XYZ file of C-alpha atoms in Angstrom:
654
model
C -12.635 -17.148 -19.138
C -16.036 -15.601 -19.259
C -16.778 -12.945 -21.964
C -18.874 -10.895 -19.674
C -19.111 -7.164 -20.439
C -19.786 -5.983 -16.871
C -18.735 -7.180 -13.522
C -22.482 -7.858 -12.852
C -22.516 -10.262 -15.711
C -19.180 -11.754 -14.455
C -20.480 -12.714 -11.022
C -23.719 -14.057 -12.469
C -21.984 -16.163 -15.019
C -19.535 -17.533 -12.494
C -22.139 -18.504 -9.779
C -22.300 -22.076 -11.169
C -18.592 -22.583 -11.583
C -16.936 -25.109 -9.211
C -14.396 -22.750 -7.827
C -14.046 -20.866 -4.515
C -12.391 -18.139 -2.498
C -10.297 -19.664 0.319
C -9.713 -17.317 3.223
C -6.589 -18.166 4.993
C -6.626 -16.864 8.533
C -3.843 -18.860 10.102
C -1.747 -22.033 9.720
C -4.701 -24.328 9.905
C -7.505 -21.811 9.838
C -9.228 -21.420 6.550
C -12.717 -20.903 5.173
C -13.857 -21.838 1.789
C -16.659 -19.834 0.001
C -17.797 -21.122 -3.346
C -18.438 -18.676 -6.207
C -22.045 -19.487 -6.012
C -22.128 -18.839 -2.259
C -20.400 -15.513 -2.813
C -23.235 -14.527 -5.225
C -25.945 -15.390 -2.755
C -24.232 -13.611 0.228
C -23.744 -10.576 -1.877
C -27.426 -10.495 -2.774
C -28.376 -10.887 0.827
C -26.166 -7.980 1.903
C -27.510 -5.898 -1.065
C -31.013 -6.398 0.445
C -29.899 -4.654 3.558
C -28.130 -1.799 1.639
C -31.147 -1.135 -0.402
C -33.327 -1.236 2.748
C -31.036 1.507 4.146
C -31.811 3.499 1.072
C -28.790 2.823 -1.231
C -29.655 3.125 -4.896
C -27.771 2.767 -8.207
C -25.015 5.409 -8.487
C -24.819 5.997 -4.789
C -21.279 5.694 -3.310
C -20.421 3.101 -0.589
C -17.180 3.551 1.364
C -15.747 0.227 2.378
C -13.755 0.659 5.669
C -12.998 -2.878 6.676
C -9.961 -5.071 7.548
C -11.715 -8.405 7.159
C -11.126 -9.831 3.657
C -14.301 -11.905 3.743
C -16.589 -9.046 4.893
C -14.921 -6.684 2.360
C -15.603 -8.914 -0.701
C -19.118 -9.742 0.292
C -19.869 -6.035 0.485
C -17.960 -5.116 -2.545
C -19.897 -7.547 -4.795
C -23.173 -6.513 -3.049
C -22.497 -3.060 -4.163
C -21.638 -4.077 -7.761
C -24.769 -6.173 -8.067
C -26.885 -3.158 -6.938
C -25.187 -0.621 -9.184
C -23.829 1.084 -5.996
C -20.232 2.290 -6.449
C -17.847 0.823 -3.882
C -14.993 3.064 -2.687
C -12.373 1.092 -0.746
C -10.385 3.014 1.879
C -7.558 1.596 3.902
C -8.479 1.207 7.545
C -4.936 1.894 8.926
C -4.136 2.549 12.549
C -3.421 6.217 12.591
C -5.336 9.518 12.683
C -4.315 10.343 9.196
C -6.176 7.294 7.851
C -9.324 8.691 9.618
C -8.695 12.106 8.178
C -8.508 10.600 4.760
C -11.832 8.685 5.245
C -13.587 11.928 6.308
C -12.023 13.906 3.415
C -13.187 11.237 0.945
C -16.589 11.276 2.485
C -16.792 15.054 2.123
C -15.678 14.830 -1.564
C -18.249 12.086 -2.385
C -21.095 14.318 -0.958
C -23.530 11.793 0.671
C -21.873 8.418 0.747
C -22.933 5.327 2.588
C -20.423 3.622 4.963
C -19.833 -0.067 5.370
C -17.729 -0.846 8.442
C -17.944 -2.557 11.799
C -19.452 -0.963 14.883
C -16.186 -0.664 16.921
C -14.399 1.095 14.010
C -17.380 3.365 13.518
C -17.263 4.440 17.150
C -13.613 5.219 16.872
C -14.156 7.251 13.848
C -16.996 9.166 15.702
C -14.712 9.886 18.561
C -11.998 11.247 16.231
C -14.417 13.299 14.062
C -15.827 15.063 17.070
C -12.429 16.754 17.558
C -12.089 17.870 13.950
C -13.663 20.137 11.513
C -15.137 17.165 9.753
C -17.494 16.294 12.579
C -20.528 17.175 10.442
C -19.353 14.929 7.746
C -19.412 11.998 10.069
C -22.728 12.993 11.507
C -24.215 13.002 8.030
C -23.014 9.351 7.518
C -24.430 8.186 10.824
C -27.836 7.237 9.377
C -26.209 5.942 6.146
C -23.859 3.495 7.849
C -24.142 -0.334 7.871
C -22.165 -2.606 10.239
C -20.806 -5.854 8.887
C -20.698 -7.443 12.424
C -24.487 -6.933 12.920
C -25.763 -8.951 9.967
C -27.669 -12.040 11.140
C -29.902 -12.741 8.146
C -29.006 -12.690 4.486
C -31.850 -14.980 3.379
C -33.625 -12.258 1.354
C -32.125 -11.102 -1.919
C -31.646 -7.467 -3.114
C -32.728 -6.326 -6.549
C -29.984 -6.626 -9.260
C -29.173 -3.540 -11.248
C -28.277 -4.125 -14.897
C -25.072 -2.178 -15.434
C -23.648 -1.061 -18.764
C -20.003 -1.467 -19.719
C -19.358 2.338 -19.587
C -20.954 2.668 -16.102
C -18.625 3.447 -13.090
C -17.644 0.125 -11.344
C -15.705 1.651 -8.507
C -13.531 4.545 -7.406
C -9.890 4.155 -6.264
C -8.657 7.073 -4.175
C -5.048 8.117 -4.105
C -2.743 7.415 -1.141
C -2.622 11.160 -0.334
C -4.156 11.811 3.064
C -3.458 15.403 4.172
C -4.330 16.916 0.871
C -7.544 16.624 -1.139
C -7.585 12.954 -2.238
C -7.978 12.212 -5.976
C -10.442 9.396 -6.954
C -9.618 7.352 -10.057
C -12.928 6.480 -11.681
C -12.899 2.976 -13.379
C -15.658 1.543 -15.542
C -16.752 -2.067 -15.821
C -15.146 -2.023 -19.377
C -11.846 -0.660 -18.057
C -11.438 -3.391 -15.484
C -12.495 -6.283 -17.739
C -10.273 -5.019 -20.591
C -7.317 -5.006 -18.215
C -8.141 -8.491 -16.851
C -8.254 -9.915 -20.400
C -4.973 -8.195 -21.302
C -3.171 -9.241 -18.099
C -4.591 -12.777 -18.667
C -3.291 -13.047 -22.222
C 0.109 -11.698 -21.265
C 0.573 -13.846 -18.154
C -1.118 -16.973 -19.532
C -3.784 -17.215 -16.812
C -5.764 -20.496 -16.760
C -8.281 -22.236 -14.625
C -5.586 -24.564 -13.170
C -3.625 -21.585 -11.782
C -3.691 -21.221 -8.057
C -3.243 -17.671 -6.809
C -2.269 -16.775 -3.175
C -2.091 -13.168 -2.008
C -1.416 -11.196 1.175
C -1.890 -7.835 -0.548
C -4.564 -5.710 1.042
C -7.815 -5.480 -0.862
C -7.782 -1.643 -0.677
C -4.586 -1.854 -2.922
C -5.247 -2.268 -6.660
C -2.920 -5.212 -6.812
C -4.837 -6.995 -4.071
C -8.375 -6.224 -5.149
C -7.983 -6.072 -9.035
C -4.988 -8.225 -9.692
C -5.420 -10.910 -7.163
C -9.161 -11.062 -6.819
C -11.068 -9.737 -9.781
C -8.616 -10.918 -12.415
C -8.371 -14.341 -10.887
C -12.153 -14.464 -10.464
C -12.500 -13.602 -14.181
C -10.251 -16.564 -15.102
C -12.188 -18.925 -12.706
C -9.430 -19.883 -10.319
C -9.524 -21.061 -6.718
C -8.354 -17.812 -5.074
C -6.456 -17.901 -1.744
C -6.416 -14.668 0.310
C -4.164 -14.153 3.431
C -4.790 -11.159 5.617
C -2.076 -8.466 5.245
C -1.783 -8.168 8.988
C -1.140 -11.883 9.208
C 1.667 -11.621 6.679
C 3.178 -8.798 8.663
C 3.076 -10.709 11.891
C 4.076 -14.024 10.499
C 5.713 -13.545 7.076
C 7.178 -16.956 6.988
C 3.697 -18.398 6.943
C 3.237 -16.871 3.450
C 5.449 -19.294 1.616
C 4.546 -22.182 3.904
C 0.983 -21.832 2.698
C 2.172 -21.402 -0.856
C 4.072 -24.740 -0.541
C 1.104 -26.407 1.069
C -1.498 -25.127 -1.448
C 0.815 -25.628 -4.405
C 0.154 -22.088 -5.440
C 1.262 -20.905 -8.883
C 0.692 -17.123 -8.808
C 2.085 -14.752 -6.113
C 2.773 -11.051 -5.904
C 4.793 -8.614 -3.658
C 6.438 -5.218 -3.729
C 9.944 -4.685 -2.334
C 8.596 -4.452 1.054
C 7.298 -7.952 1.151
C 10.494 -9.622 0.105
C 12.512 -7.559 2.499
C 10.223 -8.287 5.372
C 10.257 -11.979 4.625
C 14.011 -12.282 4.279
C 14.645 -10.227 7.465
C 12.478 -12.540 9.606
C 13.814 -15.700 7.767
C 17.384 -14.805 8.685
C 19.617 -17.938 8.564
C 16.749 -20.408 9.212
C 16.573 -23.500 7.103
C 13.372 -24.511 5.257
C 13.648 -28.242 4.503
C 9.860 -28.626 4.040
C 9.421 -25.694 1.820
C 8.593 -26.707 -1.873
C 8.180 -23.645 -4.214
C 8.537 -25.567 -7.489
C 4.791 -24.978 -8.235
C 5.255 -21.222 -8.379
C 4.901 -20.069 -11.957
C 4.885 -16.305 -11.572
C 5.651 -13.798 -8.747
C 4.454 -10.366 -9.837
C 6.966 -7.760 -8.543
C 5.700 -4.174 -8.635
C 3.778 -1.391 -6.778
C 6.990 0.517 -6.095
C 10.400 1.023 -7.794
C 11.811 -2.479 -8.119
C 15.072 -3.296 -6.355
C 17.167 -5.555 -8.511
C 19.553 -6.485 -5.608
C 16.510 -7.494 -3.494
C 14.957 -9.536 -6.272
C 18.264 -11.338 -6.683
C 18.646 -11.977 -2.933
C 15.164 -13.397 -2.703
C 15.599 -15.657 -5.771
C 18.983 -16.888 -4.475
C 17.645 -17.503 -0.978
C 14.554 -19.497 -2.327
C 16.537 -21.430 -4.942
C 16.995 -24.466 -2.566
C 13.273 -24.522 -2.152
C 12.810 -24.978 -5.981
C 11.836 -21.409 -6.908
C 12.605 -20.956 -10.615
C 14.516 -17.766 -11.624
C 11.997 -17.324 -14.370
C 9.218 -16.919 -11.860
C 10.108 -13.324 -10.951
C 7.907 -11.116 -13.206
C 8.747 -7.356 -12.746
C 5.732 -5.332 -13.959
C 4.615 -1.822 -14.274
C 1.142 -0.472 -13.614
C -0.894 2.200 -11.933
C -4.442 2.896 -10.726
C -5.303 4.986 -13.758
C -4.594 1.910 -15.901
C -7.095 -0.143 -13.756
C -3.834 -1.930 -12.784
C -1.499 -3.387 -15.405
C 0.483 -1.567 -18.158
C 3.479 -3.704 -19.086
C 4.782 -7.267 -18.469
C 7.944 -8.973 -19.690
C 7.794 -12.126 -21.740
C 7.023 -15.351 -19.853
C 9.849 -17.763 -19.247
C 12.611 -15.177 -19.382
C 14.843 -14.439 -16.378
C 14.606 -10.796 -15.309
C 16.768 -8.224 -17.111
C 18.362 -5.125 -15.682
C 20.755 -2.389 -16.938
C 23.043 0.110 -15.183
C 22.911 3.682 -16.343
C 24.718 6.859 -15.236
C 22.301 8.407 -12.529
C 23.458 11.963 -13.423
C 22.261 11.640 -17.075
C 18.568 10.863 -16.437
C 17.018 14.108 -17.645
C 14.077 14.041 -20.053
C 15.310 13.747 -23.648
C 18.722 12.437 -22.477
C 20.145 9.105 -23.500
C 21.900 7.989 -20.291
C 25.083 5.955 -21.047
C 25.463 2.375 -19.661
C 28.056 1.976 -16.945
C 29.369 -0.896 -15.038
C 27.589 -2.231 -12.007
C 30.537 -1.274 -9.800
C 30.499 2.336 -10.915
C 29.660 4.644 -8.028
C 27.209 6.488 -10.207
C 25.441 3.413 -11.518
C 21.633 3.305 -11.244
C 20.444 -0.289 -11.817
C 16.967 -0.415 -13.361
C 14.780 -3.471 -13.794
C 13.093 -4.188 -17.175
C 9.292 -4.285 -16.904
C 8.648 -5.515 -20.447
C 6.237 -4.014 -23.036
C 2.594 -3.018 -23.070
C 0.080 -5.850 -22.522
C -2.922 -6.201 -24.879
C -5.546 -3.524 -24.962
C -3.130 -0.984 -23.555
C -0.586 1.301 -25.329
C 2.349 3.242 -23.952
C 4.354 6.061 -25.410
C 7.441 8.053 -24.240
C 7.540 11.815 -24.982
C 9.641 14.812 -24.127
C 8.521 17.906 -22.353
C 6.614 19.103 -25.489
C 4.806 15.792 -25.957
C 6.950 14.720 -28.915
C 8.027 11.115 -28.994
C 11.589 10.378 -27.818
C 13.785 7.822 -29.576
C 14.501 4.402 -27.900
C 17.246 4.744 -25.182
C 16.150 8.306 -24.386
C 14.304 9.240 -21.136
C 10.809 10.354 -21.693
C 7.375 10.921 -19.862
C 5.385 7.749 -19.896
C 1.951 8.162 -21.447
C -0.704 5.500 -21.744
C -4.044 4.935 -23.460
C -6.373 1.997 -24.103
C -9.602 0.240 -23.077
C -8.221 -0.203 -19.555
C -7.387 3.472 -18.955
C -9.626 5.747 -16.686
C -11.649 8.506 -18.298
C -10.634 10.738 -15.369
C -10.769 11.652 -11.706
C -13.952 11.990 -9.691
C -15.308 15.588 -9.933
C -11.838 17.078 -10.508
C -11.797 19.068 -13.744
C -8.410 20.662 -13.014
C -6.730 17.281 -12.465
C -8.358 15.871 -15.600
C -7.263 18.832 -17.682
C -3.684 18.259 -16.589
C -3.853 14.543 -16.812
C -4.645 14.076 -20.543
C -2.894 15.257 -23.752
C -4.851 16.853 -26.515
C -5.037 13.498 -28.362
C -6.195 11.539 -25.429
C -3.153 9.948 -23.824
C -2.928 9.921 -20.020
C 0.183 11.389 -18.367
C 1.297 8.808 -15.779
C 3.757 11.200 -14.032
C 6.425 8.600 -14.447
C 9.671 8.719 -16.489
C 11.207 5.945 -18.369
C 13.125 4.725 -21.420
C 12.863 1.773 -23.810
C 15.981 -0.346 -24.421
C 15.817 -3.407 -26.715
C 12.019 -3.400 -26.490
C 11.820 -3.255 -22.693
C 10.472 -0.413 -20.644
C 12.598 0.787 -17.691
C 11.190 3.185 -15.094
C 13.922 5.829 -14.418
C 12.124 8.211 -12.102
C 9.014 9.860 -11.119
C 8.093 13.350 -12.338
C 5.344 13.712 -9.716
C 8.000 13.305 -6.908
C 6.014 10.516 -5.273
C 7.750 8.820 -2.339
C 7.410 5.024 -2.262
C 7.584 3.340 1.130
C 6.534 -0.219 1.912
C 4.709 -0.722 -1.305
C 2.638 2.500 -0.929
C 3.064 5.900 -2.520
C 3.060 9.056 -0.434
C 3.093 12.666 -1.577
C 5.851 14.825 -0.127
C 3.523 17.797 0.530
C 1.332 15.520 2.644
C 4.157 14.521 4.957
C 5.542 18.048 5.011
C 2.120 19.337 6.168
C 2.338 16.904 9.119
C 5.896 17.922 9.909
C 4.827 21.586 9.942
C 2.804 20.943 13.119
C 6.091 21.009 15.012
C 6.594 24.336 16.737
C 8.528 26.947 14.803
C 8.347 25.404 11.415
C 7.009 27.234 8.351
C 5.906 26.277 4.858
C 8.968 26.096 2.478
C 11.396 25.308 5.342
C 10.549 21.569 5.413
C 11.320 19.127 2.597
C 10.458 15.411 2.795
C 11.992 13.139 0.299
C 12.491 9.408 -0.498
C 16.221 8.792 -0.789
C 17.968 5.580 -1.667
C 21.528 5.535 -0.389
C 24.169 3.546 -2.439
C 23.823 -0.128 -1.758
C 20.290 0.241 -0.156
C 17.447 -1.962 -1.367
C 14.717 0.600 -0.709
C 14.106 4.382 -0.369
C 14.552 5.902 3.103
C 12.247 8.592 4.234
C 14.248 11.703 5.008
C 13.147 15.138 6.222
C 15.275 18.192 5.553
C 14.692 21.197 7.871
C 16.049 24.670 7.429
C 18.138 25.387 10.446
C 21.209 27.692 10.985
C 21.794 27.406 14.689
C 23.614 24.708 16.715
C 22.627 20.996 16.802
C 21.604 21.151 20.432
C 18.852 23.626 19.502
C 17.829 21.480 16.530
C 17.428 18.195 18.349
C 14.046 18.858 19.869
C 12.749 19.929 16.403
C 14.166 16.812 14.833
C 12.650 14.587 17.518
C 9.235 16.165 17.100
C 9.179 15.952 13.350
C 10.054 12.290 13.360
C 7.430 11.679 16.086
C 4.695 13.493 14.229
C 5.289 11.745 10.817
C 5.613 8.381 12.589
C 2.589 8.834 14.745
C 0.314 10.052 12.021
C 1.365 7.852 9.155
C 3.058 4.839 10.645
C 6.185 5.587 8.564
C 9.701 5.443 10.075
C 11.792 8.567 9.384
C 15.365 7.525 8.744
C 16.879 10.915 9.374
C 15.806 14.547 10.017
C 18.611 16.578 8.484
C 19.422 20.261 9.281
C 20.111 22.212 6.149
C 21.292 25.886 5.806
C 19.517 26.377 2.520
C 16.446 24.926 0.816
C 17.275 25.000 -2.931
C 14.430 26.353 -5.114
C 13.919 27.298 -8.734
C 13.490 30.867 -9.791
C 9.661 30.284 -9.642
C 10.003 29.121 -5.999
C 9.660 25.416 -6.524
C 11.677 23.237 -4.193
C 14.485 21.272 -5.856
C 14.278 18.099 -3.868
C 16.711 16.176 -6.069
C 19.469 18.532 -5.021
C 18.977 17.755 -1.394
C 18.651 14.046 -2.105
C 21.925 14.102 -4.025
C 23.690 15.999 -1.166
C 22.418 13.396 1.323
C 23.664 10.494 -0.767
C 27.102 12.251 -1.190
C 27.405 12.482 2.646
C 27.317 16.289 2.812
C 25.395 16.217 6.150
C 27.454 13.518 7.799
C 28.980 15.753 10.432
C 25.605 17.254 11.502
C 23.998 13.788 11.747
C 26.972 12.417 13.779
C 26.548 15.282 16.223
C 22.839 14.758 16.534
C 23.422 11.012 17.211
C 25.890 11.972 19.969
C 23.426 14.368 21.603
C 20.606 11.686 21.477
C 22.858 9.223 23.195
C 23.670 11.777 25.924
C 19.972 12.535 26.505
C 18.753 8.973 26.500
C 16.569 8.272 29.622
C 17.617 5.592 32.014
C 16.086 2.214 31.167
C 15.156 0.995 34.636
C 11.463 0.165 35.280
C 9.448 1.095 38.339
C 9.423 -2.518 39.449
C 5.865 -3.349 38.225
C 5.610 -6.834 36.777
C 3.336 -5.680 33.953
C 5.787 -2.789 33.103
C 8.761 -5.178 33.154
C 6.976 -7.591 30.725
C 5.993 -4.759 28.343
C 9.497 -3.300 28.454
C 11.008 -6.797 27.629
C 8.636 -7.037 24.680
C 9.414 -3.569 23.397
C 13.271 -3.989 23.831
C 13.061 -7.212 21.827
C 10.989 -5.818 18.911
C 12.958 -2.528 18.760
C 16.300 -4.182 19.069
C 17.483 -1.881 21.847
C 16.683 -0.953 25.452
C 14.177 1.956 25.952
C 13.087 3.708 29.009
C 9.515 3.329 30.558
C 8.778 6.964 29.653
C 10.088 6.901 26.129
C 7.423 7.705 23.544
C 7.310 4.903 20.913
C 6.584 7.435 18.177
C 9.369 9.718 19.153
C 11.935 6.957 18.978
C 10.732 6.023 15.525
C 8.827 2.737 16.062
C 7.445 1.917 12.535
C 3.940 0.431 11.986
C 5.574 -3.005 11.559
C 7.230 -2.718 14.964
C 4.048 -1.408 16.594
C 2.218 -4.481 15.310
C 4.896 -6.855 16.642
C 4.874 -5.118 19.996
C 0.994 -5.367 20.141
C 1.210 -9.057 19.372
C 3.668 -9.614 22.125
C 1.516 -7.699 24.651
C -1.604 -9.524 23.430
C 0.067 -12.921 24.144
C 0.798 -11.883 27.697
C -2.548 -10.027 28.298
C -4.994 -11.395 25.809
C -7.730 -8.918 24.661
C -6.539 -6.253 27.057
C -5.414 -3.725 24.537
C -6.266 -2.896 20.852
C -3.656 -1.937 18.337
C -5.013 1.500 17.963
C -4.718 2.146 21.736
C -0.904 2.225 21.408
C -1.498 5.666 20.002
C -3.441 6.639 23.188
C -0.862 5.023 25.559
C 2.503 5.436 23.678
C 4.868 4.734 26.612
C 5.662 1.614 28.567
C 4.449 3.227 31.805
C 1.134 4.340 30.330
C 0.520 0.941 28.685
C 1.234 -0.775 31.980
C -1.064 1.592 33.998
C -3.860 1.108 31.385
C -3.634 -2.669 31.508
C -3.330 -2.790 35.194
C -6.561 -0.808 35.506
C -8.434 -3.153 33.184
C -7.194 -6.257 35.053
C -8.474 -4.704 38.289
C -12.040 -4.305 36.790
C -14.551 -7.077 37.712
C -15.476 -9.373 34.824
C -18.754 -8.475 32.981
């Protein structure tokens, strides 16, 4: 591994190394870009950015779905001392809101995207208060799909280890986003620590479907692997979502040794796999599968390992890890070569300072936790009580971290920085945990973050979206992540203050689920009427009390009545007779697992982002190029989609 002190030195020192990035765009569709070619392409793009006016210290928002375009631009920015700011493209208005809020916070950023996405942002921004923010970026935007000449090289800026390398913004969309500032030294220290702990070497073969806007995707499975001079295989996230079985088929074919996935990926893969056999799948090459990014399900890890055992996947390959953006990425790893460990503790004894007793796995109050090891090199962790005093092993405490890999703070956010650090320089992660027999276990989250599909969402963000429903007020809507007994992942549940009958509540429940689904792509498991929203004496909502009541079944009668009312109101499922409408209805019925009516709104009936992607893929097979994924938001019913496509088919070819 190179001993570079900056990312600039890293890419320069690697340009002569015989290794490559391999972009996997399909079963037999791949493109190989050598380290040297990556360097030259980045210099060519830097020339254009500098011609546009970008200078060292300027911010460049990367708003791209294409992995190859993204990494070319990311390294171009690094070489020029320009600070890249990755932002997830997404398919909803809330992603565009987030982009504009980040642009406003950055002041005068440049934007790197494609022309079609840019036009969509402009159309959206024109209808919001952030229209001027977009207009200010118009002359500072560069389009990846318009580059036709990268023969001229930009001027390389000599960075220092303490310079800002890039900024990672939080997943929050409705509220003011927080930007984690990471230096060159932070990232390289974390890469060295992770490499030592995981035994990375040049013979390792990583393969990842994680998005490059996610720290595991960009830092863990690109920068760290690039540091250790591996052949890096990158699969588009959308391709994994559409064809999850292709993931391990490619792993088998490429003899990959390093993988990663949160709960979401394992669950999605197993669901599509079903009872299928996989005689040609050989996973004996896999050395490590990093399991993190959200609370780890022990049951799901066990199910995945058991299902993959006939394909040769070793039990010791599963590596449950803990990390966060503020640590650059990685905080703790378990020892290599050890099967995962877990413990069962009493879920009702998880308060800070408490020592929760062990219980049997079959105990109804058992909370099974996964061991995530100990701190990796160059990073320290400590567990403290509410007064910042260390807690003894076996006691729950707030997790603090410090080290060469830890951020110095958030971008232009003095209040957040003051709250984030202790007097002696430890960073408060917001997570709770305990140490048992040397292993860290994550027990909860003090910040009340909701984890869904490998991403973290803030309750007040989702509540703000729900408040757009008529008649709802602040303090009367509570959104929480709840894990029912036996479930492998958190469910998104909205609790609404309501004291009238269920028939009057049903329209509100439908609208809240539709709003959250449409604006975030998240599927709401239940919208629950509650007669009281529990709060502390200071007025803070006590989410945990509602979560516990839901798990205990206290709202079962109300939910059953709502289900009965929905069934009685369901629209007839007959179509108008149009061939296009019939085909689209067949696709929707198949992907949703039930029959829906031609006038049913996909967002009101809770179609998740995964289901929307599957529906779009089915329509695109029948009517290639007729409709974009984002246009499902504009035409959310079968009838509207059919009318739109019929209109396009009637137009003369250009």
